CSV table of C-alpha atoms in Angstrom, one decimal:
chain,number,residue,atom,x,y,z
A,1,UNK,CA,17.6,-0.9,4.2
A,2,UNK,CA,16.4,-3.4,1.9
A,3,UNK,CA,14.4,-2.3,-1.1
A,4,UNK,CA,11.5,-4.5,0.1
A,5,UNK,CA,11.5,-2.4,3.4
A,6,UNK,CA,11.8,0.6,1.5
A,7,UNK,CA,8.8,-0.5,-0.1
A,8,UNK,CA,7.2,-1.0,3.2
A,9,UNK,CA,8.0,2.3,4.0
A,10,UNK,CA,6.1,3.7,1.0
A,11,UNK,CA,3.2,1.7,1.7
A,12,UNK,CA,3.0,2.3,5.4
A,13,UNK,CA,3.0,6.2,4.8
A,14,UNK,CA,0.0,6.1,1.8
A,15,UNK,CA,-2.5,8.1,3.1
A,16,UNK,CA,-4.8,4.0,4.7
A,17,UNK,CA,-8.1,3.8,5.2
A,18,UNK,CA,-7.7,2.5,8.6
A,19,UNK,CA,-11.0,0.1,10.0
A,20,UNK,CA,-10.8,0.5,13.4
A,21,UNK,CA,-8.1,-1.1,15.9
A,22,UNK,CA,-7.0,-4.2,13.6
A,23,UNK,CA,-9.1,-4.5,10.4
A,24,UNK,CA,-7.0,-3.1,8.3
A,25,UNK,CA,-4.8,-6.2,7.3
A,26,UNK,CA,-8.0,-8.1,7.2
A,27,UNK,CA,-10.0,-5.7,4.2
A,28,UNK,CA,-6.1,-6.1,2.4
A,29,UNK,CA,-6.4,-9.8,2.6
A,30,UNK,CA,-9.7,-9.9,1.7
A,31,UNK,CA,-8.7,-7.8,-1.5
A,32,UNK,CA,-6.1,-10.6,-2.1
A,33,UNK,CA,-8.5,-13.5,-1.7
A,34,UNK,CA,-6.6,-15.3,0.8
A,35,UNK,CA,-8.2,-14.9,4.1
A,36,UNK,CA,-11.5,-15.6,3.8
A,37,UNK,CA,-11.5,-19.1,5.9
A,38,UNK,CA,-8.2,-18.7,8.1
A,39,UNK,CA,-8.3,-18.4,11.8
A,40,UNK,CA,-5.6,-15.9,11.2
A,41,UNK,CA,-7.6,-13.6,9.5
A,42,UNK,CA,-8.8,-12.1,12.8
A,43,UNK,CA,-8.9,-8.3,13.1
A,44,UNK,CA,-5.5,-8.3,11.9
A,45,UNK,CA,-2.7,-5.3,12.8
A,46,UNK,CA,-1.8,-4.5,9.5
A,47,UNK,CA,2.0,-3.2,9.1
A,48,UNK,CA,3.1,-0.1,10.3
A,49,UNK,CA,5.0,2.2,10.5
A,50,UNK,CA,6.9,1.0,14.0
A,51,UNK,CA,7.0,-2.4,11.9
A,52,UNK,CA,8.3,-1.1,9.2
A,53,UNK,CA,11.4,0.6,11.1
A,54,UNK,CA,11.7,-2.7,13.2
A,55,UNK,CA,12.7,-4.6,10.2
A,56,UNK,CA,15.0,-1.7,9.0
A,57,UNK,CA,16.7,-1.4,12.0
A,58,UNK,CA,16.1,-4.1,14.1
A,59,UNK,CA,14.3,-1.8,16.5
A,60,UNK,CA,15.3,-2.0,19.9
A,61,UNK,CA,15.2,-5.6,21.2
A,62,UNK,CA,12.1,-5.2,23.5
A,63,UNK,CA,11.5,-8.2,25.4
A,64,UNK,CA,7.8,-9.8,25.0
A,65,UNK,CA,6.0,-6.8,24.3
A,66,UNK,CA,3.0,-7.9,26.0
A,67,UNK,CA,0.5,-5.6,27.9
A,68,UNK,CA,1.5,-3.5,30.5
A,69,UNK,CA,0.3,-3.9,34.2
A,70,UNK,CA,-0.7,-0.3,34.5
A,71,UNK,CA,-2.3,0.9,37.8
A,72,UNK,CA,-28.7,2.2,20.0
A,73,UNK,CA,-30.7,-1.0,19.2
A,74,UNK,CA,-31.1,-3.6,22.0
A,75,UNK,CA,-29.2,-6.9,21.2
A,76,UNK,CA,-31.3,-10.1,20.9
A,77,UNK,CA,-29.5,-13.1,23.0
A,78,UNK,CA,-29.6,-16.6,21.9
A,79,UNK,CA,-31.2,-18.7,24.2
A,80,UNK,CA,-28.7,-20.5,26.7
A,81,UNK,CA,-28.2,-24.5,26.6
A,82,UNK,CA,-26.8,-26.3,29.7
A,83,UNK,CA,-23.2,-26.9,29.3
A,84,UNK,CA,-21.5,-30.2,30.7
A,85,UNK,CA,-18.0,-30.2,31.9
A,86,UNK,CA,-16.1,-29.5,28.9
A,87,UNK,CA,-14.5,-32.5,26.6
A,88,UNK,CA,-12.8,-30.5,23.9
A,89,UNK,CA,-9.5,-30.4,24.5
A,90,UNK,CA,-8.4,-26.8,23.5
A,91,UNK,CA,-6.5,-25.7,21.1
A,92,UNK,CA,-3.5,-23.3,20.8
A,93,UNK,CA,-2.4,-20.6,18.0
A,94,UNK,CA,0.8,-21.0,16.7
A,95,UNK,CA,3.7,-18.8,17.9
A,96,UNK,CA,4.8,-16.5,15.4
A,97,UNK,CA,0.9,-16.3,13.6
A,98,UNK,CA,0.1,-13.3,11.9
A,99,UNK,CA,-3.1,-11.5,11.7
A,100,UNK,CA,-4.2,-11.3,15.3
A,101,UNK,CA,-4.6,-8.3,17.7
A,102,UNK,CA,-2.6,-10.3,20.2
A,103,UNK,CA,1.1,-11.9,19.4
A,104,UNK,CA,0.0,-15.6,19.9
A,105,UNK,CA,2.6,-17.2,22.7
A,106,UNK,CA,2.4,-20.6,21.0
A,107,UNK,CA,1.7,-22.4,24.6
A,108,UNK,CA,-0.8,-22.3,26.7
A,109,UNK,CA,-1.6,-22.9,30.7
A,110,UNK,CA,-3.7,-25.9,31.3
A,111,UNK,CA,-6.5,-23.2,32.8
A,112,UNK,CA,-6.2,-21.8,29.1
A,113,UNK,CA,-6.9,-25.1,27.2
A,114,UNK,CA,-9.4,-25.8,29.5
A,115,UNK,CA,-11.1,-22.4,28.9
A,116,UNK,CA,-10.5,-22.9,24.9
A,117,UNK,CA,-12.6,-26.4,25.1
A,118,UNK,CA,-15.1,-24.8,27.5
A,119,UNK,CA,-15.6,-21.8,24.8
A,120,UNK,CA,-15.6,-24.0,21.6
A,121,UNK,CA,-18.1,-26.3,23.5
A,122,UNK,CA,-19.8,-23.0,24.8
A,123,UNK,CA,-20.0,-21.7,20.7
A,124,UNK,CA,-22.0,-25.2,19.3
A,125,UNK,CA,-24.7,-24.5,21.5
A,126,UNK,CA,-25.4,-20.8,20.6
A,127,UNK,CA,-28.3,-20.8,18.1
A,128,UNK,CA,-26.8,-18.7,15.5
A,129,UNK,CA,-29.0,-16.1,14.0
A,130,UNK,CA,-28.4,-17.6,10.5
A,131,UNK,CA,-30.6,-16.7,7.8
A,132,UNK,CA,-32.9,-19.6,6.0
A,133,UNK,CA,-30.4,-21.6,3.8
A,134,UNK,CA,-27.3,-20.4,5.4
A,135,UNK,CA,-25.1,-22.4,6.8
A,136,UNK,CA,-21.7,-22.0,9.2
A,137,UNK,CA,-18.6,-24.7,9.6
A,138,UNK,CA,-17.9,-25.2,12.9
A,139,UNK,CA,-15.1,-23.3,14.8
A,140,UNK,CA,-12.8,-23.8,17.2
A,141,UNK,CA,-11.7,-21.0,19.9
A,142,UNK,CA,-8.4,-21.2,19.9
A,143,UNK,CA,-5.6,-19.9,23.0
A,144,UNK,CA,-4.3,-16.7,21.7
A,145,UNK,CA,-2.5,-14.9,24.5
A,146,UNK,CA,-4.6,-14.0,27.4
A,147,UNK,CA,-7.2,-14.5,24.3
A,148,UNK,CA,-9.4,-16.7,22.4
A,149,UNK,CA,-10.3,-16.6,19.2
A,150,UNK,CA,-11.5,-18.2,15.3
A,151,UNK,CA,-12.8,-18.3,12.5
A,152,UNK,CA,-15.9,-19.8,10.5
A,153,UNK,CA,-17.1,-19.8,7.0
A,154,UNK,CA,-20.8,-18.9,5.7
A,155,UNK,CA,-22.6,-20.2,2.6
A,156,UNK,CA,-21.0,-18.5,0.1
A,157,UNK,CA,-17.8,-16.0,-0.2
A,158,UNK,CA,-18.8,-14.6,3.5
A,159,UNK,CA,-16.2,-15.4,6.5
A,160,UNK,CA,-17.2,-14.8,10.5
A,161,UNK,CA,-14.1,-13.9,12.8
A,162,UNK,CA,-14.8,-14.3,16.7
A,163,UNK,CA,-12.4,-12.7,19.2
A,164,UNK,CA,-12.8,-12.7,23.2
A,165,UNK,CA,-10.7,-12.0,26.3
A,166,UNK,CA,-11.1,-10.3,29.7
A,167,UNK,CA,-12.4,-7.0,29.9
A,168,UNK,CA,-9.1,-6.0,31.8
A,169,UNK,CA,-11.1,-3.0,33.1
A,170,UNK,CA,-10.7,-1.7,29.7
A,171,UNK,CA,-13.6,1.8,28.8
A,172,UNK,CA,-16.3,1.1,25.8
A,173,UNK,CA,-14.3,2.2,22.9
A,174,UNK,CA,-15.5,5.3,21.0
A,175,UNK,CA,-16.1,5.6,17.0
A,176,UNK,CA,-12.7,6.3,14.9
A,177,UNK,CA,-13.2,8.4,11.7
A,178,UNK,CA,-11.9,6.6,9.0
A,179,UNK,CA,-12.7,6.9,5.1
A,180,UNK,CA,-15.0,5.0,4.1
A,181,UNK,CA,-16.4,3.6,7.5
A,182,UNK,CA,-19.6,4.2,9.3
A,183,UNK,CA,-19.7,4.1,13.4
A,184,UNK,CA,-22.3,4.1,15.5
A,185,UNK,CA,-22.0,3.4,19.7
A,186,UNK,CA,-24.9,1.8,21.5
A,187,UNK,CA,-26.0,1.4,25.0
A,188,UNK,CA,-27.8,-2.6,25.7
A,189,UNK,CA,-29.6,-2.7,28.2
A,190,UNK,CA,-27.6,-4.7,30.8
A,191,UNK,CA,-25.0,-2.3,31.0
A,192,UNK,CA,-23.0,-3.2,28.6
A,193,UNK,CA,-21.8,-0.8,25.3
A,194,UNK,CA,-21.7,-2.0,21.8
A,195,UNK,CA,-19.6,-0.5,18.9
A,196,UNK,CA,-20.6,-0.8,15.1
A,197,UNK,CA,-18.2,-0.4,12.7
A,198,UNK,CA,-19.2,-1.1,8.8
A,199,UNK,CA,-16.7,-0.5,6.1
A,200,UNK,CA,-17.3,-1.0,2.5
A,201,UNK,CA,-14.2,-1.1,0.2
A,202,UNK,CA,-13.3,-3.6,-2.3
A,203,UNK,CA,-15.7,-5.8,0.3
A,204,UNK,CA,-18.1,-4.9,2.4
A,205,UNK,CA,-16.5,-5.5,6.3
A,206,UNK,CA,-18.7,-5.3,9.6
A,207,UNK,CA,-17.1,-5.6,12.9
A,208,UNK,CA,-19.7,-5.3,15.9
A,209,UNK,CA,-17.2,-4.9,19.6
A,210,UNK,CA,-19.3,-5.3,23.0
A,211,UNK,CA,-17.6,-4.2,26.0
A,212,UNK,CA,-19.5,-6.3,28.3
A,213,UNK,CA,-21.0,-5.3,31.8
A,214,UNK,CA,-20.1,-9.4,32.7
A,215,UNK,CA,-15.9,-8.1,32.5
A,216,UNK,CA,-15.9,-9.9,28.9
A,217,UNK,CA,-14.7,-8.2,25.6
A,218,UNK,CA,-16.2,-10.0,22.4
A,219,UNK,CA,-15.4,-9.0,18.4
A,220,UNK,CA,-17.4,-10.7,15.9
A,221,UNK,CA,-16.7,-9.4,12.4
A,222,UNK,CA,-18.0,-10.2,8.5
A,223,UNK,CA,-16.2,-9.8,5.6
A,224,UNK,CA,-15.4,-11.7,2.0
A,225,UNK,CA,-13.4,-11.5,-0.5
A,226,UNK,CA,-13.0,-9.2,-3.7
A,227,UNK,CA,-16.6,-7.8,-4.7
A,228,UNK,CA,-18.0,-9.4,-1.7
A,229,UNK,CA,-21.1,-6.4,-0.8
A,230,UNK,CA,-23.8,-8.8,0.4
A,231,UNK,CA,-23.7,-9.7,4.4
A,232,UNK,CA,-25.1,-12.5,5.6
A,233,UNK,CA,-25.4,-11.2,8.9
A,234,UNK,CA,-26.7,-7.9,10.0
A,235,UNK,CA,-25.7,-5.7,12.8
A,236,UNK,CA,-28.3,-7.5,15.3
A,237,UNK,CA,-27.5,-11.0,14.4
A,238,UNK,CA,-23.8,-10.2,14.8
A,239,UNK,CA,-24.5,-8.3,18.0
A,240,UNK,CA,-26.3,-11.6,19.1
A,241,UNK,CA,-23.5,-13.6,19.1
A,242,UNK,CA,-21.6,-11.1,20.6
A,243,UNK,CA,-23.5,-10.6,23.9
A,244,UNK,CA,-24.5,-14.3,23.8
A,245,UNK,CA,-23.6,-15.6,27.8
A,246,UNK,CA,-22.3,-18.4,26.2
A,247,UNK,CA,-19.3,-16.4,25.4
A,248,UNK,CA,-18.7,-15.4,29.2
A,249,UNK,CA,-14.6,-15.4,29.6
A,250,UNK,CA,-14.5,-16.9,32.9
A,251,UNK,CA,-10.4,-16.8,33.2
A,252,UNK,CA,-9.7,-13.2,34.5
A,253,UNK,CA,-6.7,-11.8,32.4
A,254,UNK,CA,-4.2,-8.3,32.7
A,255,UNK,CA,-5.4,-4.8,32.3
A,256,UNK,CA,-6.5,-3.4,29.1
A,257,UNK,CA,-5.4,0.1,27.9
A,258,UNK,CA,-8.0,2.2,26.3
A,259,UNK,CA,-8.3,2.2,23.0
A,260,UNK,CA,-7.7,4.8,20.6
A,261,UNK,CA,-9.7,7.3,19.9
A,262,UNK,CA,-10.1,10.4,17.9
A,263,UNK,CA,-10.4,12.6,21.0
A,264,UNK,CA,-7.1,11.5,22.2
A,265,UNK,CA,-5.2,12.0,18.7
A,266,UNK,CA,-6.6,15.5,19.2
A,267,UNK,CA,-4.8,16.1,22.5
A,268,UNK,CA,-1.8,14.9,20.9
A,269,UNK,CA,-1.7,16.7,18.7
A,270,UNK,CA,-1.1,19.7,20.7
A,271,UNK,CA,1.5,17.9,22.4
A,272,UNK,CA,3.8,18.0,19.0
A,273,UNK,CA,2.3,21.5,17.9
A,274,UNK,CA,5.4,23.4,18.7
A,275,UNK,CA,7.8,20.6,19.6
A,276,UNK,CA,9.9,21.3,15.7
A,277,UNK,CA,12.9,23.8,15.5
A,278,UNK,CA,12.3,27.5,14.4
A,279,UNK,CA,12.5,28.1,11.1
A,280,UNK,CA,10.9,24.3,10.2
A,281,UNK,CA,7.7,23.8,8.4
A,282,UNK,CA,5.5,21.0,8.1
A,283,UNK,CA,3.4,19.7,5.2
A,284,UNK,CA,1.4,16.7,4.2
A,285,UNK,CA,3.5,14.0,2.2
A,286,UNK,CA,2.1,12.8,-0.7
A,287,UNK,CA,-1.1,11.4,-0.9
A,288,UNK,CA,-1.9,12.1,2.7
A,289,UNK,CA,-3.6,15.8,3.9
A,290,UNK,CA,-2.9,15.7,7.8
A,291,UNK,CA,0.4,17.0,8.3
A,292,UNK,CA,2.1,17.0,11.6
A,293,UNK,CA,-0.9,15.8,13.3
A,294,UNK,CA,-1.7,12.2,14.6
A,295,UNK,CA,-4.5,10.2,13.5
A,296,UNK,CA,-5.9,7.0,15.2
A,297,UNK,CA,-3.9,4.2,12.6
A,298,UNK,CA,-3.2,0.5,12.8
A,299,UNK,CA,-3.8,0.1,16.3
A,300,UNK,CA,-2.5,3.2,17.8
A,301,UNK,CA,-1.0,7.0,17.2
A,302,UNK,CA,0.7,8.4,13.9
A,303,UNK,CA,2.0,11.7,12.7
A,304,UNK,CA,4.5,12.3,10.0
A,305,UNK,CA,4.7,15.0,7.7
A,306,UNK,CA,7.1,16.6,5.6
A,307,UNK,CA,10.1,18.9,7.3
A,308,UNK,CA,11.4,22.1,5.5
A,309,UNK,CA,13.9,24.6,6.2
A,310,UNK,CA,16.9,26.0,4.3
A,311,UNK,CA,18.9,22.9,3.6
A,312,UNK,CA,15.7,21.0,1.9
A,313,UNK,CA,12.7,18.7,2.7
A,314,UNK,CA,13.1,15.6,4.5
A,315,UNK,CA,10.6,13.9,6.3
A,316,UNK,CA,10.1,12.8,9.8
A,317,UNK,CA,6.9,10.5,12.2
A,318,UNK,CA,5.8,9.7,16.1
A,319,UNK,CA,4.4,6.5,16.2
A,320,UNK,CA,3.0,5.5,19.7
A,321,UNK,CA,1.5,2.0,20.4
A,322,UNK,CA,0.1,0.5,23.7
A,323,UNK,CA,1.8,0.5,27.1
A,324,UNK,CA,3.5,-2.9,27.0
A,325,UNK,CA,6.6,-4.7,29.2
A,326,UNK,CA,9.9,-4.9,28.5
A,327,UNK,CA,13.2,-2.9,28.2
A,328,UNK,CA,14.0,-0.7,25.3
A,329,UNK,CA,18.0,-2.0,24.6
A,330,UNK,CA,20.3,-1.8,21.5
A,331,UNK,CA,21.2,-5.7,21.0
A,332,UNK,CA,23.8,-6.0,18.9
A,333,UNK,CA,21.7,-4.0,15.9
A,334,UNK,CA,25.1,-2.1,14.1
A,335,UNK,CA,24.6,1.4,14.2
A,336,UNK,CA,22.4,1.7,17.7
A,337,UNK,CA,23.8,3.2,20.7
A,338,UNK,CA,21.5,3.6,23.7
A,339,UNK,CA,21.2,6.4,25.6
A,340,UNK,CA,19.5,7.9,28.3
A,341,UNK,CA,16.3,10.1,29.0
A,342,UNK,CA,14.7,12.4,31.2
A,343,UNK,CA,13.3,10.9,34.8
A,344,UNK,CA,15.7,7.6,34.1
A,345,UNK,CA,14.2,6.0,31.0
A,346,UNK,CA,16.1,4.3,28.1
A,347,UNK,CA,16.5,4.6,24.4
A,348,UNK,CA,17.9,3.5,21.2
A,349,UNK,CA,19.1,5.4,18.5
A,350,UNK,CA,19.7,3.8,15.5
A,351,UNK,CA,21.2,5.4,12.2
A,352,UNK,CA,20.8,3.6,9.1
A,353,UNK,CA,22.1,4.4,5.2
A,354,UNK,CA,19.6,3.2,2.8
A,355,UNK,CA,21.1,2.4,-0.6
A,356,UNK,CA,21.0,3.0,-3.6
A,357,UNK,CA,19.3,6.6,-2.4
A,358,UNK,CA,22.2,7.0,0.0
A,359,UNK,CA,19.6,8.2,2.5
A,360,UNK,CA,19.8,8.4,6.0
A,361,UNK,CA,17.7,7.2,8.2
A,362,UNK,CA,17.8,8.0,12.1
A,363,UNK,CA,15.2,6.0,14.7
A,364,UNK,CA,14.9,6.8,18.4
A,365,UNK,CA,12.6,3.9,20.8
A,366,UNK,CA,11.5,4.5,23.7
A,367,UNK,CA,9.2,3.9,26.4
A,368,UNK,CA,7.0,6.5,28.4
A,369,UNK,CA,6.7,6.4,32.0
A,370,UNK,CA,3.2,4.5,31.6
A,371,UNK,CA,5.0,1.9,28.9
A,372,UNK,CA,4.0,3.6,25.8
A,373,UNK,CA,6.3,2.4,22.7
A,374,UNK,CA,7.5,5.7,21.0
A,375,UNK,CA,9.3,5.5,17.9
A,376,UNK,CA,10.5,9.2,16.6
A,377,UNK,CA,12.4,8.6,13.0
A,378,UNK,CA,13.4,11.5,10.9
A,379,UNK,CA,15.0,10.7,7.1
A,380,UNK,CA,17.0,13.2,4.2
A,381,UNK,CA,13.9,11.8,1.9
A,382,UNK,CA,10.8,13.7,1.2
A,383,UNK,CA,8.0,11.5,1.7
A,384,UNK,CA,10.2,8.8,2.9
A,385,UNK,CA,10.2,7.7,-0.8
A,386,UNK,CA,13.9,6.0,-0.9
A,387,UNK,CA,15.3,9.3,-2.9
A,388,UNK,CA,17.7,11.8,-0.8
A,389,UNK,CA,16.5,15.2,-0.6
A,390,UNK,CA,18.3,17.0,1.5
A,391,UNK,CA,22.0,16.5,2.7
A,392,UNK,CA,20.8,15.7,6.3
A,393,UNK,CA,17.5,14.5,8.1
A,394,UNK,CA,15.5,17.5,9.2
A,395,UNK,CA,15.6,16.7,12.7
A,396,UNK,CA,18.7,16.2,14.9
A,397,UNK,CA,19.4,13.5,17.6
A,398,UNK,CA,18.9,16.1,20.2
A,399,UNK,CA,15.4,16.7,18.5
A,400,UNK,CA,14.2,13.2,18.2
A,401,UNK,CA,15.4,12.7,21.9
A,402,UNK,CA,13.2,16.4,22.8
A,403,UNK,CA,10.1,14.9,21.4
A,404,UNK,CA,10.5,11.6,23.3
A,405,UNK,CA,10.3,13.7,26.1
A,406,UNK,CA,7.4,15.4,25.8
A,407,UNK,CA,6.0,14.9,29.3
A,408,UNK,CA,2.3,14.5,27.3
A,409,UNK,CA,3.7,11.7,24.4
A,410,UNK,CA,1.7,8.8,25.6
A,411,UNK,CA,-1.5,7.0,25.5
């Protein structure tokens, strides 16, 4: 591996402040400045862990990962204008665009344009909550990937991110414990469930998510940049917005998974309780105090801890991320073979030598029967800091491919 992926690596295992499902890229860019007033900026994914091991080893060549097909305070709604047949003719994310919670396709169906002008037609007639002297640039709801979304500016260092799709059947979400943040889950009155999330860091961050009793999922978020404390919109004009029937998705779209939660991390965590070989211990790595236990992190499931026993310490993770399509296969990534799991599911195991370090590096991907994305790495480096520790990885390929098997490892 590189030294900018071992890099990566160091980052990706420092004990985050994770925001919820896809903030966490957006607080870092809002730390650098250079966010504020890009579409892009949307709840971003930051990079982790799986990322980080994709761009070591190339990961497994899984094709499209796109979603599976898997069998408080009342909010105050801004009045409703009549639309007209829409004349904005839609717009479309670039493929290959960071910073969403959806990989942008780059293309859309003409039903998608036509829903992108509808929405950004839909948006100019919403009466936005603004306070006196406040203003907002216009935006533009752009095709994502079964998904719309943008961004607009506010007077002054504050920047609003708007993000819809279809339901999919997707439960409210609950409240994530995360340093830092503040959570709070709401009942409206028309059914529908509203989550809070407010997060003050370097800048202060609000994200208000309304699963909506009309099948339509809506994000609207605040942030700025460096400093930035002072919102221009509180939790009720943001919760306006987002329950506004203006913002009615009216294309349906594919299921939704659940998203994560703490309660689920918990029954994880039992999963991988006894799943390490006699005589191994796990502890924290630096900087982090969970162990081999999985928190709810950059959209989905992470333990890692370090491994002991009599040859040394090395370290080793389970990362799990949303059912999704696609087959798990080898490529032509040097150093992968694929192999074969319990009830007729594929793998890749890759083995990688970083240098200078001379430290192994050994990844197993996978799939669970419900399309999970498992990745199970193990490493000769204590705290996966780019030093060997040990003269192997604590855990074997029969151990990595044991834990992939776990009948409970998935979401």
């Amino acid at each position: 591996m590189s030294e900018e992926v071992r890099d990566m690596i160091g980052s990706a295992l420092a004990d985050e402040p994770a925001l919820g499902l896809e903030f966490d890229q957006v607080v870092a860019d809002g730390r650098r400045r250079q966010a504020r007033r890009r579409v892009s900026a949307l709840t971003a994914t930051a990079v982790g862990i799986v990322s980080v091991v994709a761009a070591a080893t190339a990961l497994t060549g899984l094709l499209d990962r796109t979603p599976a097909q898997p069998g408080g305070s009342e909010s105050t709604t801004p009045p409703v204008s009549a639309t007209a047949a829409p004349t904005d003719p839609g717009c479309v994310v670039p493929a290959m665009s960071g910073g969403y919670p959806d990989a942008p396709r780059g293309t859309a169906s003409p039903a998608e344009l036509s829903e992108s002008g509808r929405l950004t037609e839909a948006f100019r007639k919403i009466a936005l909550p603004l306070p006196a002297g406040v203003e907002a640039s216009p935006l533009k709801l752009c095709v994502i990937r079964d998904s719309w979304g943008g961004s607009f500016t506010l007077t002054g260092d504050r920047t609003a991110f708007v993000y819809l799709r279809s339901r999919g059947g997707q439960p409210p979400g609950e409240c994530v414990t995360h340093q830092g943040t503040e959570c709070s889950v709401r009942s409206l009155p028309d059914g529908s469930t509203a989550r809070v999330t407010v997060t003050s860091m370097d800048a202060t961050l609000v994200e208000v998510e309304v699963w909506r009793a009309d099948g339509t999922y809506v994000r609207v978020a605040e942030t700025g940049g460096d400093g930035s404390k002072n919102r221009v919109l509180g939790d009720d004009a943001l919760l306006a917005i987002a329950t506004a029937p203006q913002l009615k998705v009216e294309l349906s779209g594919p299921p939704v998974p659940a998203a994560p939660s703490d309660r689920r991390a918990a029954e994880l965590d039992t999963v991988i309780a006894t799943a390490l070989p006699a005589g191994m211990s796990a502890k924290p790595t630096a900087g982090s105090d969970r162990g081999w236990r999985f928190r709810v992190s950059q959209g989905g499931y992470k333990a890692y801890a370090n491994l002991t026993d009599t040859e040394g310490t090395g370290w080793a993770l389970v990362d799990l991320q949303p059912p999704a399509d696609g087959a798990v296969t080898c490529g032509n990534q040097p150093g992968c073979e694929p192999i074969d799991l319990a009830g007729g599911r594929k793998g890749a195991l890759t083995t990688t030598l970083q240098q200078p370090g001379n430290v192994t590096v050994v990844t197993l991907n996978a799939k669970a029967a419900d399309g999970t994305m498992i990745t199970v790495l193990t490493s000769n480096s204590e705290s996966g800091n780019g030093h060997r520790s040990r003269p192997t990885p604590p855990l074997s390929k029969a151990d990595l491919v044991r834990i992939a098997e776990l009948p409970g490892l998935h979401w």
